[in-house]
Short mmCIF file of N, CA, C and O in Angstrom, two decimals:
data_model
loop_
_atom_site.label_atom_id
_atom_site.label_comp_id
_atom_site.label_asym_id
_atom_site.label_seq_id
_atom_site.Cartn_x
_atom_site.Cartn_y
_atom_site.Cartn_z
N MET A 332 -0.18 -5.57 21.34
CA MET A 332 -0.77 -4.69 20.36
C MET A 332 -0.14 -4.88 18.92
O MET A 332 1.01 -4.93 18.79
N SER A 333 -0.84 -5.06 18.02
CA SER A 333 -0.52 -5.29 16.72
C SER A 333 -0.45 -4.12 15.78
O SER A 333 -1.12 -3.07 16.20
N ILE A 334 0.39 -4.19 14.60
CA ILE A 334 0.47 -3.02 13.83
C ILE A 334 -0.57 -3.23 12.78
O ILE A 334 -0.77 -4.26 12.16
N ARG A 335 -1.34 -2.05 12.61
CA ARG A 335 -2.59 -2.20 11.61
C ARG A 335 -2.04 -1.83 10.33
O ARG A 335 -1.51 -0.77 9.99
N VAL A 336 -2.11 -2.87 9.28
CA VAL A 336 -1.48 -2.69 8.00
C VAL A 336 -2.63 -2.54 7.07
O VAL A 336 -3.72 -3.31 7.26
N GLY A 337 -2.35 -1.78 6.02
CA GLY A 337 -3.25 -1.58 4.79
C GLY A 337 -2.56 -2.15 3.72
O GLY A 337 -1.31 -1.99 3.53
N ILE A 338 -3.19 -2.61 2.64
CA ILE A 338 -2.56 -2.99 1.38
C ILE A 338 -3.26 -2.03 0.35
O ILE A 338 -4.46 -1.83 0.23
N TYR A 339 -2.37 -1.40 -0.50
CA TYR A 339 -2.83 -0.56 -1.58
C TYR A 339 -2.60 -1.32 -2.94
O TYR A 339 -1.46 -1.31 -3.31
N GLY A 340 -3.58 -1.90 -3.46
CA GLY A 340 -3.49 -2.70 -4.67
C GLY A 340 -3.61 -4.23 -4.42
O GLY A 340 -2.86 -4.72 -3.50
N TYR A 341 -4.67 -4.82 -5.07
CA TYR A 341 -4.80 -6.20 -4.71
C TYR A 341 -4.85 -7.17 -5.91
O TYR A 341 -5.71 -8.01 -6.18
N GLY A 342 -3.69 -7.07 -6.56
CA GLY A 342 -3.32 -7.92 -7.52
C GLY A 342 -2.53 -9.19 -7.09
O GLY A 342 -2.68 -9.46 -5.82
N ASN A 343 -1.65 -9.71 -7.88
CA ASN A 343 -0.80 -10.84 -7.25
C ASN A 343 -0.05 -10.49 -6.09
O ASN A 343 0.18 -11.12 -5.15
N VAL A 344 0.62 -9.25 -6.31
CA VAL A 344 1.55 -8.81 -5.13
C VAL A 344 0.73 -8.58 -3.94
O VAL A 344 1.16 -8.83 -2.80
N GLY A 345 -0.44 -7.79 -3.96
CA GLY A 345 -1.28 -7.60 -2.94
C GLY A 345 -1.83 -8.94 -2.22
O GLY A 345 -1.71 -9.02 -0.87
N LYS A 346 -2.13 -9.84 -2.99
CA LYS A 346 -2.45 -11.26 -2.51
C LYS A 346 -1.31 -11.98 -1.81
O LYS A 346 -1.57 -12.44 -0.57
N GLY A 347 -0.17 -11.82 -2.30
CA GLY A 347 1.08 -12.33 -1.61
C GLY A 347 1.35 -11.60 -0.32
O GLY A 347 1.85 -12.26 0.55
N THR A 348 1.24 -10.35 -0.30
CA THR A 348 1.41 -9.53 0.78
C THR A 348 0.46 -9.89 1.90
O THR A 348 0.90 -10.03 3.12
N GLU A 349 -0.70 -10.12 1.69
CA GLU A 349 -1.67 -10.57 2.61
C GLU A 349 -1.34 -11.81 3.13
O GLU A 349 -1.32 -12.10 4.40
N ALA A 350 -0.81 -12.80 2.30
CA ALA A 350 -0.24 -14.07 2.97
C ALA A 350 0.85 -13.88 3.88
O ALA A 350 0.91 -14.56 5.01
N ALA A 351 1.73 -12.96 3.51
CA ALA A 351 2.90 -12.80 4.42
C ALA A 351 2.47 -12.04 5.69
O ALA A 351 2.87 -12.41 6.83
N ILE A 352 1.60 -11.11 5.53
CA ILE A 352 0.92 -10.53 6.80
C ILE A 352 0.36 -11.55 7.90
O ILE A 352 0.66 -11.56 8.92
N ASN A 353 -0.44 -12.51 7.25
CA ASN A 353 -1.03 -13.48 8.06
C ASN A 353 -0.03 -14.53 8.74
O ASN A 353 -0.58 -15.13 9.67
N GLN A 354 1.13 -14.46 8.36
CA GLN A 354 2.08 -15.32 8.92
C GLN A 354 2.94 -14.64 10.10
O GLN A 354 3.67 -15.23 10.79
N ASN A 355 2.43 -13.37 10.40
CA ASN A 355 3.15 -12.52 11.43
C ASN A 355 2.07 -12.26 12.54
O ASN A 355 1.36 -11.23 12.15
N PRO A 356 2.10 -12.65 13.67
CA PRO A 356 1.11 -12.29 14.76
C PRO A 356 1.10 -10.91 15.11
O PRO A 356 0.20 -10.53 15.76
N ASP A 357 2.23 -10.21 14.99
CA ASP A 357 2.26 -8.73 15.32
C ASP A 357 1.71 -7.93 14.23
O ASP A 357 1.60 -6.63 14.51
N LEU A 358 1.33 -8.41 13.12
CA LEU A 358 0.65 -7.56 12.18
C LEU A 358 -0.81 -7.90 11.90
O LEU A 358 -1.20 -9.16 12.03
N GLU A 359 -1.69 -6.94 11.63
CA GLU A 359 -3.03 -7.24 11.48
C GLU A 359 -3.46 -6.43 10.24
O GLU A 359 -3.43 -5.22 10.13
N LEU A 360 -3.90 -7.26 9.24
CA LEU A 360 -4.43 -6.51 7.97
C LEU A 360 -5.90 -5.90 8.32
O LEU A 360 -6.78 -6.72 8.74
N VAL A 361 -5.90 -4.61 8.14
CA VAL A 361 -7.33 -4.02 8.57
C VAL A 361 -7.94 -3.39 7.28
O VAL A 361 -9.11 -3.03 7.25
N ALA A 362 -7.13 -3.20 6.19
CA ALA A 362 -7.88 -2.55 5.10
C ALA A 362 -7.15 -2.96 3.63
O ALA A 362 -5.84 -3.15 3.58
N ILE A 363 -8.00 -2.94 2.54
CA ILE A 363 -7.38 -3.16 1.34
C ILE A 363 -7.88 -2.00 0.56
O ILE A 363 -9.18 -1.83 0.42
N PHE A 364 -7.12 -1.20 -0.17
CA PHE A 364 -7.53 -0.25 -1.11
C PHE A 364 -7.34 -0.68 -2.46
O PHE A 364 -6.15 -1.25 -2.85
N SER A 365 -8.30 -0.85 -3.26
CA SER A 365 -8.15 -1.42 -4.75
C SER A 365 -9.00 -0.61 -5.66
O SER A 365 -9.96 -0.01 -5.43
N ARG A 366 -8.57 -0.68 -6.81
CA ARG A 366 -9.20 -0.05 -8.10
C ARG A 366 -10.38 -1.01 -8.48
O ARG A 366 -11.28 -0.47 -9.25
N ARG A 367 -10.40 -2.33 -8.02
CA ARG A 367 -11.36 -3.24 -8.37
C ARG A 367 -12.63 -3.06 -7.52
O ARG A 367 -12.51 -2.44 -6.50
N ASP A 368 -13.67 -3.50 -8.02
CA ASP A 368 -14.96 -3.42 -7.27
C ASP A 368 -14.77 -4.21 -6.00
O ASP A 368 -14.25 -5.35 -5.77
N ALA A 369 -15.28 -3.65 -4.78
CA ALA A 369 -15.10 -4.31 -3.47
C ALA A 369 -15.55 -5.74 -3.45
O ALA A 369 -15.05 -6.64 -2.94
N ALA A 370 -16.75 -6.20 -4.05
CA ALA A 370 -17.14 -7.45 -4.14
C ALA A 370 -16.18 -8.30 -4.83
O ALA A 370 -16.09 -9.55 -4.31
N SER A 371 -15.56 -8.01 -5.83
CA SER A 371 -14.54 -8.87 -6.55
C SER A 371 -13.34 -9.20 -5.58
O SER A 371 -12.79 -10.17 -5.59
N VAL A 372 -13.06 -8.14 -4.92
CA VAL A 372 -11.88 -8.26 -3.83
C VAL A 372 -12.16 -9.16 -2.86
O VAL A 372 -11.40 -10.23 -2.45
N ILE A 373 -13.45 -9.06 -2.29
CA ILE A 373 -13.93 -10.00 -1.34
C ILE A 373 -14.13 -11.50 -1.91
O ILE A 373 -13.46 -12.41 -1.06
N ASP A 374 -14.43 -11.59 -3.17
CA ASP A 374 -14.44 -12.98 -3.63
C ASP A 374 -13.07 -13.42 -3.84
O ASP A 374 -12.86 -14.71 -3.66
N ALA A 375 -12.12 -12.73 -4.24
CA ALA A 375 -10.76 -13.19 -4.49
C ALA A 375 -10.13 -13.54 -3.18
O ALA A 375 -9.30 -14.57 -3.16
N ARG A 376 -10.52 -12.90 -2.12
CA ARG A 376 -9.90 -13.28 -0.80
C ARG A 376 -10.61 -14.63 -0.45
O ARG A 376 -9.79 -15.50 0.17
N LYS A 377 -11.73 -14.81 -0.56
CA LYS A 377 -12.44 -16.02 -0.18
C LYS A 377 -11.78 -17.20 -1.09
O LYS A 377 -11.45 -18.30 -0.47
N LYS A 378 -11.57 -16.99 -2.32
CA LYS A 378 -11.14 -18.04 -3.10
C LYS A 378 -9.59 -18.27 -2.75
O LYS A 378 -9.24 -19.56 -2.80
N ALA A 379 -8.92 -17.32 -2.28
CA ALA A 379 -7.50 -17.62 -1.67
C ALA A 379 -7.49 -18.09 -0.41
O ALA A 379 -6.25 -18.47 0.16
N GLY A 380 -8.53 -18.37 0.16
CA GLY A 380 -8.55 -18.93 1.67
C GLY A 380 -8.39 -17.96 2.74
O GLY A 380 -8.29 -18.42 3.86
N PHE A 381 -8.58 -16.70 2.55
CA PHE A 381 -8.46 -15.54 3.57
C PHE A 381 -9.89 -15.35 4.18
O PHE A 381 -10.75 -14.93 3.36
N ALA A 382 -10.00 -15.82 5.38
CA ALA A 382 -11.48 -15.82 6.00
C ALA A 382 -11.59 -14.52 6.76
O ALA A 382 -12.84 -14.17 7.07
N THR A 383 -10.57 -13.93 7.28
CA THR A 383 -10.77 -12.73 8.18
C THR A 383 -11.26 -11.57 7.54
O THR A 383 -10.89 -11.22 6.51
N PRO A 384 -12.50 -11.09 8.05
CA PRO A 384 -13.06 -9.78 7.35
C PRO A 384 -12.16 -8.73 7.33
O PRO A 384 -11.42 -8.41 8.40
N VAL A 385 -11.96 -7.88 6.21
CA VAL A 385 -11.14 -6.81 6.22
C VAL A 385 -11.99 -5.71 5.31
O VAL A 385 -12.63 -6.05 4.52
N ALA A 386 -11.62 -4.36 5.80
CA ALA A 386 -12.54 -3.41 4.97
C ALA A 386 -11.78 -3.31 3.56
O ALA A 386 -10.55 -3.42 3.49
N VAL A 387 -12.62 -3.14 2.61
CA VAL A 387 -12.20 -2.92 1.31
C VAL A 387 -12.74 -1.52 0.89
O VAL A 387 -13.91 -1.31 0.79
N TRP A 388 -11.78 -0.72 0.54
CA TRP A 388 -12.11 0.75 0.07
C TRP A 388 -11.59 1.13 -1.31
O TRP A 388 -10.72 0.51 -1.75
N PRO A 389 -12.14 2.00 -2.01
CA PRO A 389 -11.66 2.41 -3.28
C PRO A 389 -10.14 3.06 -3.20
O PRO A 389 -9.94 3.71 -2.16
N ALA A 390 -9.40 2.82 -4.14
CA ALA A 390 -7.92 3.32 -4.33
C ALA A 390 -8.03 4.76 -4.78
O ALA A 390 -7.62 4.86 -5.99
N ASP A 391 -8.59 5.65 -3.99
CA ASP A 391 -8.67 7.04 -4.55
C ASP A 391 -8.27 8.02 -3.47
O ASP A 391 -8.26 7.60 -2.27
N GLU A 392 -8.06 9.19 -3.78
CA GLU A 392 -7.61 10.15 -2.67
C GLU A 392 -8.59 10.49 -1.62
O GLU A 392 -8.32 10.61 -0.50
N ASP A 393 -9.87 10.42 -1.97
CA ASP A 393 -11.00 10.62 -1.05
C ASP A 393 -10.91 9.54 0.00
O ASP A 393 -11.04 9.83 1.26
N SER A 394 -10.79 8.28 -0.49
CA SER A 394 -10.90 7.21 0.56
C SER A 394 -9.56 7.30 1.29
O SER A 394 -9.66 6.79 2.52
N LEU A 395 -8.48 7.48 0.73
CA LEU A 395 -7.17 7.58 1.65
C LEU A 395 -7.37 8.60 2.79
O LEU A 395 -6.94 8.33 3.99
N LYS A 396 -7.87 9.76 2.43
CA LYS A 396 -8.08 10.86 3.44
C LYS A 396 -9.02 10.44 4.50
O LYS A 396 -8.74 10.43 5.74
N ALA A 397 -10.11 9.79 4.06
CA ALA A 397 -11.18 9.28 4.99
C ALA A 397 -10.80 8.34 6.02
O ALA A 397 -11.24 8.18 7.20
N HIS A 398 -9.75 7.38 5.60
CA HIS A 398 -9.45 6.23 6.43
C HIS A 398 -8.07 6.36 7.00
O HIS A 398 -7.48 5.27 7.42
N ALA A 399 -7.36 7.50 6.95
CA ALA A 399 -5.92 7.44 7.32
C ALA A 399 -5.76 7.06 8.70
O ALA A 399 -4.63 6.64 9.11
N ASN A 400 -6.76 7.36 9.60
CA ASN A 400 -6.51 6.97 11.03
C ASN A 400 -6.75 5.47 11.30
O ASN A 400 -6.38 4.94 12.43
N ALA A 401 -7.10 4.70 10.33
CA ALA A 401 -7.46 3.36 10.54
C ALA A 401 -6.22 2.43 10.29
O ALA A 401 -6.25 1.19 10.67
N VAL A 402 -5.20 2.98 9.66
CA VAL A 402 -3.95 2.14 9.33
C VAL A 402 -2.66 2.80 9.82
O VAL A 402 -2.52 3.96 9.76
N ASP A 403 -1.79 1.93 10.29
CA ASP A 403 -0.57 2.46 10.79
C ASP A 403 0.44 2.47 9.75
O ASP A 403 1.24 3.30 9.73
N VAL A 404 0.53 1.46 8.83
CA VAL A 404 1.39 1.46 7.62
C VAL A 404 0.63 0.80 6.56
O VAL A 404 0.04 0.03 6.52
N LEU A 405 1.02 1.40 5.27
CA LEU A 405 0.25 1.10 4.11
C LEU A 405 1.35 0.54 3.19
O LEU A 405 2.44 1.20 2.91
N LEU A 406 1.13 -0.61 2.78
CA LEU A 406 1.99 -1.33 1.89
C LEU A 406 1.53 -1.25 0.44
O LEU A 406 0.43 -1.65 0.01
N LEU A 407 2.29 -0.69 -0.40
CA LEU A 407 1.96 -0.31 -1.70
C LEU A 407 2.31 -1.58 -2.64
O LEU A 407 3.50 -1.83 -2.77
N CYS A 408 1.42 -2.00 -3.37
CA CYS A 408 1.53 -3.27 -4.01
C CYS A 408 1.31 -3.07 -5.58
O CYS A 408 0.96 -4.04 -6.23
N GLY A 409 1.60 -2.00 -6.14
CA GLY A 409 1.46 -1.59 -7.51
C GLY A 409 2.78 -1.85 -8.25
O GLY A 409 3.75 -2.19 -7.59
N GLY A 410 2.74 -1.73 -9.50
CA GLY A 410 3.95 -1.91 -10.44
C GLY A 410 4.83 -0.75 -10.45
O GLY A 410 4.30 0.48 -10.24
N SER A 411 6.03 -0.65 -10.66
CA SER A 411 7.11 0.26 -10.67
C SER A 411 6.99 1.12 -11.80
O SER A 411 7.25 2.32 -11.90
N ALA A 412 6.56 0.53 -12.93
CA ALA A 412 6.53 1.32 -14.19
C ALA A 412 5.50 2.40 -14.30
O ALA A 412 5.90 3.48 -14.69
N THR A 413 4.31 2.16 -13.89
CA THR A 413 3.16 3.09 -13.99
C THR A 413 2.48 3.55 -12.64
O THR A 413 2.03 4.60 -12.40
N ASP A 414 2.59 2.41 -11.71
CA ASP A 414 1.66 2.77 -10.51
C ASP A 414 2.35 3.41 -9.43
O ASP A 414 1.88 4.51 -9.01
N LEU A 415 3.31 3.06 -9.09
CA LEU A 415 4.09 3.51 -7.73
C LEU A 415 4.67 4.94 -7.97
O LEU A 415 4.54 5.79 -6.89
N PRO A 416 5.07 5.45 -9.21
CA PRO A 416 5.30 6.89 -9.24
C PRO A 416 4.48 7.80 -9.01
O PRO A 416 4.53 8.88 -8.53
N ILE A 417 3.07 7.31 -9.17
CA ILE A 417 1.88 8.15 -8.84
C ILE A 417 1.36 7.84 -7.37
O ILE A 417 1.13 8.69 -6.60
N GLN A 418 1.28 6.61 -7.12
CA GLN A 418 0.61 6.07 -5.91
C GLN A 418 1.54 6.45 -4.54
O GLN A 418 0.89 6.86 -3.58
N THR A 419 2.75 6.21 -4.60
CA THR A 419 3.51 6.33 -3.52
C THR A 419 3.55 7.75 -2.92
O THR A 419 3.23 7.94 -1.71
N PRO A 420 3.76 8.87 -3.88
CA PRO A 420 3.70 10.26 -3.22
C PRO A 420 2.20 10.38 -2.65
O PRO A 420 2.14 11.12 -1.77
N LEU A 421 1.24 10.08 -3.50
CA LEU A 421 -0.07 10.37 -3.01
C LEU A 421 -0.30 9.67 -1.56
O LEU A 421 -0.93 10.34 -0.71
N CYS A 422 0.00 8.40 -1.46
CA CYS A 422 -0.27 7.80 -0.23
C CYS A 422 0.49 8.21 0.79
O CYS A 422 0.19 8.29 2.14
N ALA A 423 1.75 8.73 0.64
CA ALA A 423 2.63 9.19 1.61
C ALA A 423 2.29 10.56 2.16
O ALA A 423 2.67 10.81 3.38
N ARG A 424 1.35 11.19 1.63
CA ARG A 424 0.66 12.31 2.30
C ARG A 424 -0.08 12.02 3.42
O ARG A 424 -0.30 12.77 4.38
N TYR A 425 -0.72 10.88 3.58
CA TYR A 425 -1.67 10.45 4.52
C TYR A 425 -1.25 9.38 5.43
O TYR A 425 -1.81 9.04 6.49
N TYR A 426 -0.34 8.43 4.98
CA TYR A 426 0.15 7.23 5.61
C TYR A 426 1.67 7.06 5.57
O TYR A 426 2.30 7.49 4.84
N ASN A 427 1.98 6.19 6.55
CA ASN A 427 3.37 5.79 6.52
C ASN A 427 3.36 4.71 5.56
O ASN A 427 2.44 3.85 5.56
N VAL A 428 4.29 4.67 4.67
CA VAL A 428 4.17 3.88 3.36
C VAL A 428 5.60 2.97 3.31
O VAL A 428 6.58 3.49 3.62
N VAL A 429 5.36 1.80 2.66
CA VAL A 429 6.45 1.03 2.23
C VAL A 429 6.16 0.66 0.66
O VAL A 429 5.01 0.14 0.41
N ASP A 430 6.99 0.74 -0.17
CA ASP A 430 6.94 0.39 -1.53
C ASP A 430 8.15 -0.43 -2.06
O ASP A 430 9.13 -0.55 -1.38
N SER A 431 8.05 -1.04 -3.28
CA SER A 431 9.11 -1.79 -3.83
C SER A 431 9.46 -1.31 -5.18
O SER A 431 9.80 -1.96 -5.99
N PHE A 432 9.43 0.00 -5.34
CA PHE A 432 9.81 0.67 -6.60
C PHE A 432 11.23 0.18 -6.98
O PHE A 432 12.10 0.29 -6.17
N ASP A 433 11.38 -0.37 -8.11
CA ASP A 433 12.70 -0.82 -8.60
C ASP A 433 13.02 -0.49 -10.04
O ASP A 433 13.81 -1.12 -10.68
N THR A 434 12.55 0.72 -10.46
CA THR A 434 13.00 1.30 -11.82
C THR A 434 14.16 2.00 -11.43
O THR A 434 14.16 3.20 -11.20
N HIS A 435 15.39 1.33 -11.60
CA HIS A 435 16.63 1.93 -11.06
C HIS A 435 17.09 3.35 -11.50
O HIS A 435 17.36 4.13 -10.73
N PRO A 436 16.96 3.59 -12.80
CA PRO A 436 17.33 4.85 -13.33
C PRO A 436 16.53 6.00 -12.71
O PRO A 436 16.82 7.22 -12.80
N HIS A 437 15.31 5.71 -12.11
CA HIS A 437 14.36 6.74 -11.67
C HIS A 437 14.24 6.80 -10.08
O HIS A 437 13.43 7.42 -9.52
N ILE A 438 15.12 6.18 -9.49
CA ILE A 438 15.07 5.99 -7.98
C ILE A 438 15.28 7.47 -7.40
O ILE A 438 14.36 7.88 -6.42
N ASN A 439 16.05 8.27 -7.80
CA ASN A 439 16.18 9.57 -7.21
C ASN A 439 15.04 10.54 -7.46
O ASN A 439 14.55 11.16 -6.46
N GLU A 440 14.44 10.41 -8.59
CA GLU A 440 13.25 11.31 -8.93
C GLU A 440 11.97 10.70 -7.96
O GLU A 440 11.33 11.61 -7.33
N HIS A 441 11.96 9.35 -7.86
CA HIS A 441 10.85 8.85 -7.04
C HIS A 441 11.12 9.16 -5.61
O HIS A 441 10.30 9.62 -4.85
N PHE A 442 12.43 9.12 -5.11
CA PHE A 442 12.72 9.50 -3.73
C PHE A 442 12.24 10.91 -3.39
O PHE A 442 11.48 11.24 -2.48
N GLU A 443 12.67 11.84 -4.37
CA GLU A 443 12.44 13.17 -4.11
C GLU A 443 10.90 13.53 -4.05
O GLU A 443 10.40 14.31 -3.05
N LYS A 444 10.11 12.98 -4.87
CA LYS A 444 8.71 13.21 -4.99
C LYS A 444 7.98 12.69 -3.65
O LYS A 444 7.13 13.19 -3.03
N THR A 445 8.41 11.43 -3.27
CA THR A 445 7.85 10.72 -2.26
C THR A 445 8.21 11.43 -0.91
O THR A 445 7.50 11.57 0.03
N ASP A 446 9.50 11.79 -0.81
CA ASP A 446 10.16 12.47 0.39
C ASP A 446 9.28 13.89 0.66
O ASP A 446 8.95 14.06 1.81
N GLU A 447 9.06 14.43 -0.32
CA GLU A 447 8.30 15.81 -0.31
C GLU A 447 6.86 15.66 0.27
O GLU A 447 6.46 16.24 1.05
N ALA A 448 6.31 14.69 -0.35
CA ALA A 448 4.78 14.24 0.13
C ALA A 448 4.82 13.78 1.53
O ALA A 448 4.06 14.24 2.32
N ALA A 449 5.77 13.04 1.89
CA ALA A 449 5.71 12.44 3.31
C ALA A 449 6.10 13.50 4.32
O ALA A 449 5.43 13.50 5.30
N LYS A 450 7.15 14.33 4.03
CA LYS A 450 7.31 15.40 4.87
C LYS A 450 6.08 16.35 4.99
O LYS A 450 5.81 16.92 6.23
N ALA A 451 5.48 16.59 3.87
CA ALA A 451 4.24 17.54 3.92
C ALA A 451 3.15 16.91 4.80
O ALA A 451 2.46 17.58 5.55
N GLY A 452 3.06 15.52 4.89
CA GLY A 452 2.09 14.93 5.67
C GLY A 452 2.46 14.46 7.11
O GLY A 452 1.70 13.89 7.88
N GLY A 453 3.83 14.76 7.52
CA GLY A 453 4.38 14.23 8.62
C GLY A 453 4.58 12.74 8.75
O GLY A 453 4.31 12.20 9.79
N LYS A 454 4.64 12.08 7.60
CA LYS A 454 4.66 10.52 7.56
C LYS A 454 6.13 10.09 7.30
O LYS A 454 6.99 10.81 6.89
N ILE A 455 6.35 8.76 7.31
CA ILE A 455 7.61 8.11 7.02
C ILE A 455 7.24 7.23 5.67
O ILE A 455 6.27 6.57 5.62
N ALA A 456 8.12 7.38 4.87
CA ALA A 456 8.17 6.54 3.59
C ALA A 456 9.44 5.81 3.38
O ALA A 456 10.41 6.31 3.27
N VAL A 457 9.30 4.45 3.25
CA VAL A 457 10.22 3.56 2.85
C VAL A 457 10.03 3.26 1.40
O VAL A 457 9.04 2.57 1.14
N ILE A 458 11.05 3.54 0.48
CA ILE A 458 11.01 3.16 -0.90
C ILE A 458 11.95 2.06 -1.22
O ILE A 458 12.97 1.88 -0.58
N SER A 459 11.56 1.40 -2.36
CA SER A 459 12.40 0.38 -2.99
C SER A 459 12.87 -0.71 -2.02
O SER A 459 14.13 -1.06 -2.15
N ALA A 460 11.97 -1.11 -1.16
CA ALA A 460 12.24 -2.19 -0.29
C ALA A 460 11.98 -3.53 -0.89
O ALA A 460 10.98 -3.71 -1.75
N GLY A 461 12.89 -4.46 -0.72
CA GLY A 461 12.58 -5.82 -1.35
C GLY A 461 13.24 -5.96 -2.76
O GLY A 461 12.70 -6.93 -3.50
N TRP A 462 14.23 -5.22 -3.21
CA TRP A 462 14.79 -5.49 -4.47
C TRP A 462 15.39 -6.91 -4.61
O TRP A 462 15.78 -7.54 -3.67
N ASP A 463 15.40 -7.32 -5.78
CA ASP A 463 16.27 -8.46 -6.02
C ASP A 463 17.68 -8.36 -5.87
O ASP A 463 18.13 -7.12 -6.15
N PRO A 464 18.52 -9.32 -5.44
CA PRO A 464 19.93 -9.03 -5.20
C PRO A 464 20.59 -8.79 -6.50
O PRO A 464 20.29 -9.19 -7.57
#
């Protein structure tokens, strides 16, 4: 049985995350949530050589709610400056999440908001994973 993984954000980090997922037989990419048009995400995946069909859904709260049961863990691939402070607490209400938030002076604030959201949703949130040494 594999872990069903979703990616939230499909820029360079999201594409690299997909490549990493594909190297692990116990992980299965099942969904991509993106602010981009679904057709452009599908085209970008084809250009990158990813052939496995994956659901592509809008990166909005309605979509998050609607597809929560399809994903075991959601990997957040947005930027720390503007994306993750909003996206991580939002996603943690509906999914077990992992992010790479690295704006060091704001870690405590990010933790508090994300922890509150994850507890409200009965989920687990791992933040600030993968920092540079």
